[in-house]
Short mmCIF file of C-alpha atoms in Angstrom, two decimals:
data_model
loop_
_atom_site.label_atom_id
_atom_site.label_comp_id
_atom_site.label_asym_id
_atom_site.label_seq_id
_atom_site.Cartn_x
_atom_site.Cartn_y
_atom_site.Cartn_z
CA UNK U 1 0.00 0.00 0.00
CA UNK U 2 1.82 3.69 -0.99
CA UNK U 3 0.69 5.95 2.09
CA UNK U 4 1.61 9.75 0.54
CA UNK U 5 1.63 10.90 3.94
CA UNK U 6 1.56 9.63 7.47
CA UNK U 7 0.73 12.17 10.16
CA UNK U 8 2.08 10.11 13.23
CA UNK U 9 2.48 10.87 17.11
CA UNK U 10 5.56 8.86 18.70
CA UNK U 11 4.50 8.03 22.25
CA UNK U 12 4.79 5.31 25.25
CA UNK U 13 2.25 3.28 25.65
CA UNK U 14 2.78 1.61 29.61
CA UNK U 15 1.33 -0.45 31.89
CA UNK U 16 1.43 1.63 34.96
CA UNK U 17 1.21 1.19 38.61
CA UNK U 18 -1.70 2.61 41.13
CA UNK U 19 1.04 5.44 42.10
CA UNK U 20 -0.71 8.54 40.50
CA UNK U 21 2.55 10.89 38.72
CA UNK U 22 2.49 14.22 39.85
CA UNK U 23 -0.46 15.76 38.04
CA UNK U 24 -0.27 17.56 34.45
CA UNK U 25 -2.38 20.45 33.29
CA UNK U 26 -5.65 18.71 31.78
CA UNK U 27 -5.16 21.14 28.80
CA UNK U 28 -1.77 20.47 27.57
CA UNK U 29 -2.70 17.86 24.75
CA UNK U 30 -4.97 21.17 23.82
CA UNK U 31 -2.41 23.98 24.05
CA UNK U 32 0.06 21.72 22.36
CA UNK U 33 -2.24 21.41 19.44
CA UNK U 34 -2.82 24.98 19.06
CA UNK U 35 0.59 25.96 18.64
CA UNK U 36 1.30 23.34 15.81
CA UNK U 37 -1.52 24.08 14.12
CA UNK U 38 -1.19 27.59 14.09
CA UNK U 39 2.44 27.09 12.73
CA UNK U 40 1.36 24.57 10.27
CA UNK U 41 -1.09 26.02 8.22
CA UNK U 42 -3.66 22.81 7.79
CA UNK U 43 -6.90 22.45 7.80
CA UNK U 44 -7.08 19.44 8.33
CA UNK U 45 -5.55 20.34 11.79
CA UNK U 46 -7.53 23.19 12.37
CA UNK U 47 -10.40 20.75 12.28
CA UNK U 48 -8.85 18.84 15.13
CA UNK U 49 -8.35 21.93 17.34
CA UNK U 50 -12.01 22.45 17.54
CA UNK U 51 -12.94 19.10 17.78
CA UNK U 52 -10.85 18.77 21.23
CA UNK U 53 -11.28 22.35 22.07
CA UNK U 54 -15.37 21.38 22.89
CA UNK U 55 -15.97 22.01 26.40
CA UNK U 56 -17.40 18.20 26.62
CA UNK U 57 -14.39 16.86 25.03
CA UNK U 58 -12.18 18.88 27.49
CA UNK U 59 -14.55 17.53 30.21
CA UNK U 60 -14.48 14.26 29.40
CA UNK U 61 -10.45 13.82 28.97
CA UNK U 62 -10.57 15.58 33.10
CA UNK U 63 -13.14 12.90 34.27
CA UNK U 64 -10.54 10.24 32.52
CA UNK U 65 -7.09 11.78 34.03
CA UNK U 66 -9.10 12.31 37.45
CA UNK U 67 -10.31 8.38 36.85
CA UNK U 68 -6.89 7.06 35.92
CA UNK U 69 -4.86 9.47 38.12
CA UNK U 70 -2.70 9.80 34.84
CA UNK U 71 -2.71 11.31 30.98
CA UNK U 72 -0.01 10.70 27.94
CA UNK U 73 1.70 13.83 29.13
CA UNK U 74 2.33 13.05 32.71
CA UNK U 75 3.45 9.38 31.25
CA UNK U 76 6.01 11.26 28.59
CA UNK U 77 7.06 13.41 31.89
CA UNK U 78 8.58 10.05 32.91
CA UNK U 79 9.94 8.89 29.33
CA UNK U 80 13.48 9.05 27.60
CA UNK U 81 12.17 10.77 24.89
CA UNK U 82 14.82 12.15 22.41
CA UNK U 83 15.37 15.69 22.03
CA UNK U 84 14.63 16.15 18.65
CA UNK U 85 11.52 13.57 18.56
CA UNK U 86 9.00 16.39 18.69
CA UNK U 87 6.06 18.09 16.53
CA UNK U 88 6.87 19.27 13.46
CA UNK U 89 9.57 16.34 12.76
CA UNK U 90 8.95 15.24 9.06
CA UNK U 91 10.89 12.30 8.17
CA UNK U 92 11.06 11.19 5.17
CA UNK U 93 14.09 8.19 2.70
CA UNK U 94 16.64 11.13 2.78
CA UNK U 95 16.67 11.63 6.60
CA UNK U 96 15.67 8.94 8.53
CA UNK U 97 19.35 7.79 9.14
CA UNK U 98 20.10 10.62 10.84
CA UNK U 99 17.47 9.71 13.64
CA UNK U 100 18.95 5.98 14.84
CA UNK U 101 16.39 6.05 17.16
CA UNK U 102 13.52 5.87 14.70
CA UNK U 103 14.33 1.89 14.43
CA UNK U 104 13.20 1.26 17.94
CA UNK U 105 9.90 3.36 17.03
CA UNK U 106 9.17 1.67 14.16
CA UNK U 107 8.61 -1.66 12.97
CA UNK U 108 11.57 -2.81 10.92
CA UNK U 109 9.03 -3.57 7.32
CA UNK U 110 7.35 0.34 8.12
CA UNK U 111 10.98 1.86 8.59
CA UNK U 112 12.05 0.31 5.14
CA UNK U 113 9.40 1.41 3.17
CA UNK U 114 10.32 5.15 4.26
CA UNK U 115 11.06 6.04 1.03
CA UNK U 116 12.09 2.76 -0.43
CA UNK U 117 10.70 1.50 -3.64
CA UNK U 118 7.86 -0.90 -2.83
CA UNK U 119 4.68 0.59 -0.33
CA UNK U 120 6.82 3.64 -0.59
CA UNK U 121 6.26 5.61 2.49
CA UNK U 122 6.92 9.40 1.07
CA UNK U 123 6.99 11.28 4.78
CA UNK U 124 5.90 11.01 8.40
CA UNK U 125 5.38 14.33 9.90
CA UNK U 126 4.93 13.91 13.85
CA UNK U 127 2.62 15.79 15.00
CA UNK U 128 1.76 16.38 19.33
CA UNK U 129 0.62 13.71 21.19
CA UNK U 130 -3.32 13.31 22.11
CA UNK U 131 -4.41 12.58 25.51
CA UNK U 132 -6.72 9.10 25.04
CA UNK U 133 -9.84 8.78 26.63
CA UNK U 134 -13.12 6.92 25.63
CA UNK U 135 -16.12 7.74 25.52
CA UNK U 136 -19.10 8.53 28.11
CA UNK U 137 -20.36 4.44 27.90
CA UNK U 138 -16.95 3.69 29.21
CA UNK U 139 -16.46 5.93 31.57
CA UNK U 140 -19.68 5.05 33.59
CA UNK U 141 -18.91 1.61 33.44
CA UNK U 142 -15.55 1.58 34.43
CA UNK U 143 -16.29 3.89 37.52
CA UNK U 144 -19.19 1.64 38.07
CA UNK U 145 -16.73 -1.63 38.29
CA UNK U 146 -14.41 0.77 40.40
CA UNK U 147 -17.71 2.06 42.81
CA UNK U 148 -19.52 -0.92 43.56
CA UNK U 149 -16.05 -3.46 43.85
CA UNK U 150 -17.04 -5.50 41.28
CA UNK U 151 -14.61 -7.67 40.73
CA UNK U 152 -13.22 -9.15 37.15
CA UNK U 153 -10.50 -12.01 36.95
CA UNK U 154 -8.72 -13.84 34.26
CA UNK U 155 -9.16 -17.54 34.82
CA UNK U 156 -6.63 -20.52 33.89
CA UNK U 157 -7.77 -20.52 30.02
CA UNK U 158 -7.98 -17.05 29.60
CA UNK U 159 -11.24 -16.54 29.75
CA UNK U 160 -12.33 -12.86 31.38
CA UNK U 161 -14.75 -13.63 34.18
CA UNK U 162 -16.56 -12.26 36.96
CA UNK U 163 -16.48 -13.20 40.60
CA UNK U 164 -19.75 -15.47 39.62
CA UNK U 165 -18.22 -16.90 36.45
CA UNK U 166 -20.25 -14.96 34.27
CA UNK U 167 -18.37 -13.61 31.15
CA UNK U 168 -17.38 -10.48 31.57
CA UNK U 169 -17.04 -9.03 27.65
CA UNK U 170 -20.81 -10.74 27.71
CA UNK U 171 -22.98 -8.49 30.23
CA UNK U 172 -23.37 -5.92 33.26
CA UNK U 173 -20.40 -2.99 33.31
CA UNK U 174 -17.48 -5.03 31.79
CA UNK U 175 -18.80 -5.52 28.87
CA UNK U 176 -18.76 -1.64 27.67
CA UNK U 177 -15.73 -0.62 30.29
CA UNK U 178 -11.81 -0.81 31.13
CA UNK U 179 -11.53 -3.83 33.38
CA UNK U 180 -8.00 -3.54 34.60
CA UNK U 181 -7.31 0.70 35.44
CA UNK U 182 -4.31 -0.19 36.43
CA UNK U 183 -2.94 -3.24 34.61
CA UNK U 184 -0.88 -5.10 36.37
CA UNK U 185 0.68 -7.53 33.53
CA UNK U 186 0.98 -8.41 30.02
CA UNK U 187 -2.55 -10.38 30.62
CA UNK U 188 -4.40 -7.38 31.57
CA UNK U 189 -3.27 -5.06 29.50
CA UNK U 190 -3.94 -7.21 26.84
CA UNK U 191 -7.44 -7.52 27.83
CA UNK U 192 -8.02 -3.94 28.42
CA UNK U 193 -6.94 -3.65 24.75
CA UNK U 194 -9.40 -5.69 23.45
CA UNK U 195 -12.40 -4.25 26.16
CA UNK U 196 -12.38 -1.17 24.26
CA UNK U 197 -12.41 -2.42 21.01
CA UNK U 198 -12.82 0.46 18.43
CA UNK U 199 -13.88 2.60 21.83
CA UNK U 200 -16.56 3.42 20.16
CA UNK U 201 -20.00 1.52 19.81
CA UNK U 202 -20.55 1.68 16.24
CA UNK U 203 -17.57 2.57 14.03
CA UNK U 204 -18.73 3.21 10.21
CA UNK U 205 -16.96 4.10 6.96
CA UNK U 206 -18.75 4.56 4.50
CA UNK U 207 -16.92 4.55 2.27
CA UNK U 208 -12.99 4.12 2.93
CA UNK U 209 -10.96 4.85 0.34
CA UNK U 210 -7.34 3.52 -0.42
CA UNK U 211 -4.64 3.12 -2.49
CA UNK U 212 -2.18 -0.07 -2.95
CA UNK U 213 0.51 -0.20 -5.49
CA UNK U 214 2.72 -3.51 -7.08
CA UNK U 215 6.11 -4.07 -6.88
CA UNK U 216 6.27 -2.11 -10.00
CA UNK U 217 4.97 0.80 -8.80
CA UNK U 218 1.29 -0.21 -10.62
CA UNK U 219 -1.02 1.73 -8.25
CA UNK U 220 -4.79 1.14 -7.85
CA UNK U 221 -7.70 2.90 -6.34
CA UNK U 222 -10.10 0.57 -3.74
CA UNK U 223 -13.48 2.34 -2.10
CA UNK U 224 -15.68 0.21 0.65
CA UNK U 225 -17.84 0.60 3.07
CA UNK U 226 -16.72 -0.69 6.12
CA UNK U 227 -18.51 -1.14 9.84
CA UNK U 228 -17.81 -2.66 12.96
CA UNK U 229 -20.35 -3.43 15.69
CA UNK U 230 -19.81 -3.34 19.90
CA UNK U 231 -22.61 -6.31 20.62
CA UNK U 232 -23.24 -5.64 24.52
CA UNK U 233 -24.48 -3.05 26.76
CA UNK U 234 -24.07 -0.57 24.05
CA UNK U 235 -24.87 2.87 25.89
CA UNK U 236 -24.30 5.41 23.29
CA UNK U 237 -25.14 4.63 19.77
CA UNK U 238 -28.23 2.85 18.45
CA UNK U 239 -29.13 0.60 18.91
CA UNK U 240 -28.93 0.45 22.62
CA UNK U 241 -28.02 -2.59 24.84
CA UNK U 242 -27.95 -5.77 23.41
CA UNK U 243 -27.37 -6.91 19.79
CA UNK U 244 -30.00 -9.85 19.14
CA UNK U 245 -28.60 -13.42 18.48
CA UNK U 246 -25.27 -12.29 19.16
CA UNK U 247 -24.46 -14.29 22.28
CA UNK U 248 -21.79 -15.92 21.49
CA UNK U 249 -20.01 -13.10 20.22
CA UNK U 250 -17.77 -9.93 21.71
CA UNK U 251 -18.54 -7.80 18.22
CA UNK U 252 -17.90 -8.01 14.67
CA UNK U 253 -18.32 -5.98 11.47
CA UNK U 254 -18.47 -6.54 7.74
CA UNK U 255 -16.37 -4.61 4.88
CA UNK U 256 -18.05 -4.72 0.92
CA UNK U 257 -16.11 -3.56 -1.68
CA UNK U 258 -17.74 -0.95 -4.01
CA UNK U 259 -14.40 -0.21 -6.42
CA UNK U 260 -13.21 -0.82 -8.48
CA UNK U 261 -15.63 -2.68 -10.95
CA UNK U 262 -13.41 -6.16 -11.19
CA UNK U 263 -13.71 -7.02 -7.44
CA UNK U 264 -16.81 -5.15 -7.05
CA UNK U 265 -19.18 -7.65 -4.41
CA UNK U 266 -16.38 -8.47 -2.62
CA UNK U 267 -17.11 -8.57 0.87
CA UNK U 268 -16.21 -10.24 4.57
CA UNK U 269 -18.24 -10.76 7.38
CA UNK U 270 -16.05 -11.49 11.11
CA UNK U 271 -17.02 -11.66 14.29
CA UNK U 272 -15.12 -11.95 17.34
CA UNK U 273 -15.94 -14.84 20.22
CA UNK U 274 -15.86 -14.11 24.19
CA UNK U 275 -12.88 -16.49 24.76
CA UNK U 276 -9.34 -17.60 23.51
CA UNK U 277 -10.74 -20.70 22.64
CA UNK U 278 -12.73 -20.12 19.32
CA UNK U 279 -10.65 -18.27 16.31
CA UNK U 280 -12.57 -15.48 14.73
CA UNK U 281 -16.27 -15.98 12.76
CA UNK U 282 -14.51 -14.79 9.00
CA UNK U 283 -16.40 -15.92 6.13
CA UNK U 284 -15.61 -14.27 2.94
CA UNK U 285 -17.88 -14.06 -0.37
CA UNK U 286 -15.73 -14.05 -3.79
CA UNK U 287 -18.24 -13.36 -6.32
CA UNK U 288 -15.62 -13.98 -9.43
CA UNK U 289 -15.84 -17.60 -7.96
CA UNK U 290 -19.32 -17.39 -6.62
CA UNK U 291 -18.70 -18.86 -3.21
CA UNK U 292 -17.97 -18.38 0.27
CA UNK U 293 -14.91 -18.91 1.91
CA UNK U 294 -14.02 -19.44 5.37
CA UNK U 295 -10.85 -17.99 6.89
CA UNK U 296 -9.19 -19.34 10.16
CA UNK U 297 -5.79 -18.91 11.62
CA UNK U 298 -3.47 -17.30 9.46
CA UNK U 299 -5.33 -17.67 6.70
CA UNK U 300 -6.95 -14.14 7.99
CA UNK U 301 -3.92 -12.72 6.61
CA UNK U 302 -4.09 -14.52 3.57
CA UNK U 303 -4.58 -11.59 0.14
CA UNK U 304 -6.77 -14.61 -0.99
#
């Protein structure tokens, strides 16, 4: 895939302990974006200033900090960050060696492709971090889990449980919240990763639009609509709380190819179980073959 442009924020991503950092201005993902924007001339940017800069967004990133006792600021406070890994970086083929730390940033396959010849990457420009919150659905249910002690567990086969062996992804708070504030492992962070999901309970493109290119540099255009469904306790989008017939299931989405005209019809359907012991629902419909086929495994990574 040839990305013309990557606008990327470098950060640490940690698994921290119950020992709130000193406390950060709630603001300073905010002021941080207005200076680069204002320096950077982009709309695009502009647009992201006011988004954050609504008095409920603002809000809502306090009631997280206050929640979590920590933002991304107070954790970069903390971090070895180097001195020159700041907004308004662009990197791009002709530079990158002179940052040696990029390579422990990046995964080796993405740094390559900055500038290289195949899925040429032309540029990432870093731009500041964003403070990472979720939204109002999670934040009631994860003080609610934190309120009333209830307790969630990860039993011997992974499964995520409550104290009554109820599944936690399944019903009640857990199911729309963080269950692990304070992760205290690989385990739980891992779990909090997948609790949140998209963090949102309906995400919808429609359509997405992309470009991939061949060794050769052939590029083509691809449009789809694309959607992805949170199946319990949904508290903000419609529908609200439970997703009929989907018991089994965590949440799941479906992409359908609209361009271009040769693989138009294309589409997948997955859906994600409750436990580590069922791979992924993924059926996929090839309508130049006219049939349906089932992907398991790493055959989900499979260009078919």
């Amino acid at each position: 895939m040839k990305l013309n442009k990557i606008a990327a924020a470098l950060g640490f991503v940690a698994a921290v302990s119950v020992t709130a950092p000193v406390m950060a201005d709630t603001n300073r993902a905010l002021d941080a974006w207005k200076a680069f924007a204002a320096e950077q001339n982009n709309p695009n940017y502009d647009k992201w200033v006011t988004l954050i800069s609504d008095p409920k967004a603002i809000a809502l990133a306090k009631e997280w900090k206050d929640l979590r006792g920590y933002d991304a600021y107070d954790l970069m406070d903390k971090a070895d960050i180097p001195a020159d890994l700041k907004a308004g970086l662009v990197i791009n083929g002709e530079n990158k060696g002179d940052y040696p730390w990029l390579k422990k940033y990046l995964p080796e396959e993405v740094y390559a492709h900055i500038g290289g010849e195949w899925a040429n990457i032309k540029q990432i420009t870093i731009v500041p971090t964003n403070t990472y919150y979720m939204h109002e659905g999670y934040l009631k249910n994860t003080k609610e889990l934190r309120d009333k002690n209830i307790n969630i567990t990860i039993d011997d086969t992974g499964f995520l449980k409550y104290d009554d062996g109820t599944r936690a992804l399944m019903s009640g708070p857990g199911a729309t919240a963080i269950p692990f504030l304070h992760p205290k492992n690989g385990m739980e962070l891992h779990w909090d990763f997948v609790a949140h999901s998209t963090n949102n309970d309906t995400l919808a493109f429609n359509p997405v639009k992309f470009d991939a290119c061949s060794p050769d540099g052939h590029e083509r255009g691809y449009v789809a609509d694309l959607w992805w469904w949170h199946y319990h306790n949904r508290s903000v989008t419609a529908p609200m709380g439970e997703i009929e017939g989907k018991e089994k299931y965590v949440e799941g989405g479906s992409v359908f190819f609209l361009e271009p005209n040769d693989i138009r019809g294309l589409a997948a359907v997955r859906q994600r179980y409750a436990g580590p012991d069922k791979e992924d629902d993924f059926k996929v419909f090839i309508p130049s073959l006219r049939r349906t086929r089932l992907l398991t495994g790493s055959d989900s990574q499979d260009p078919m």
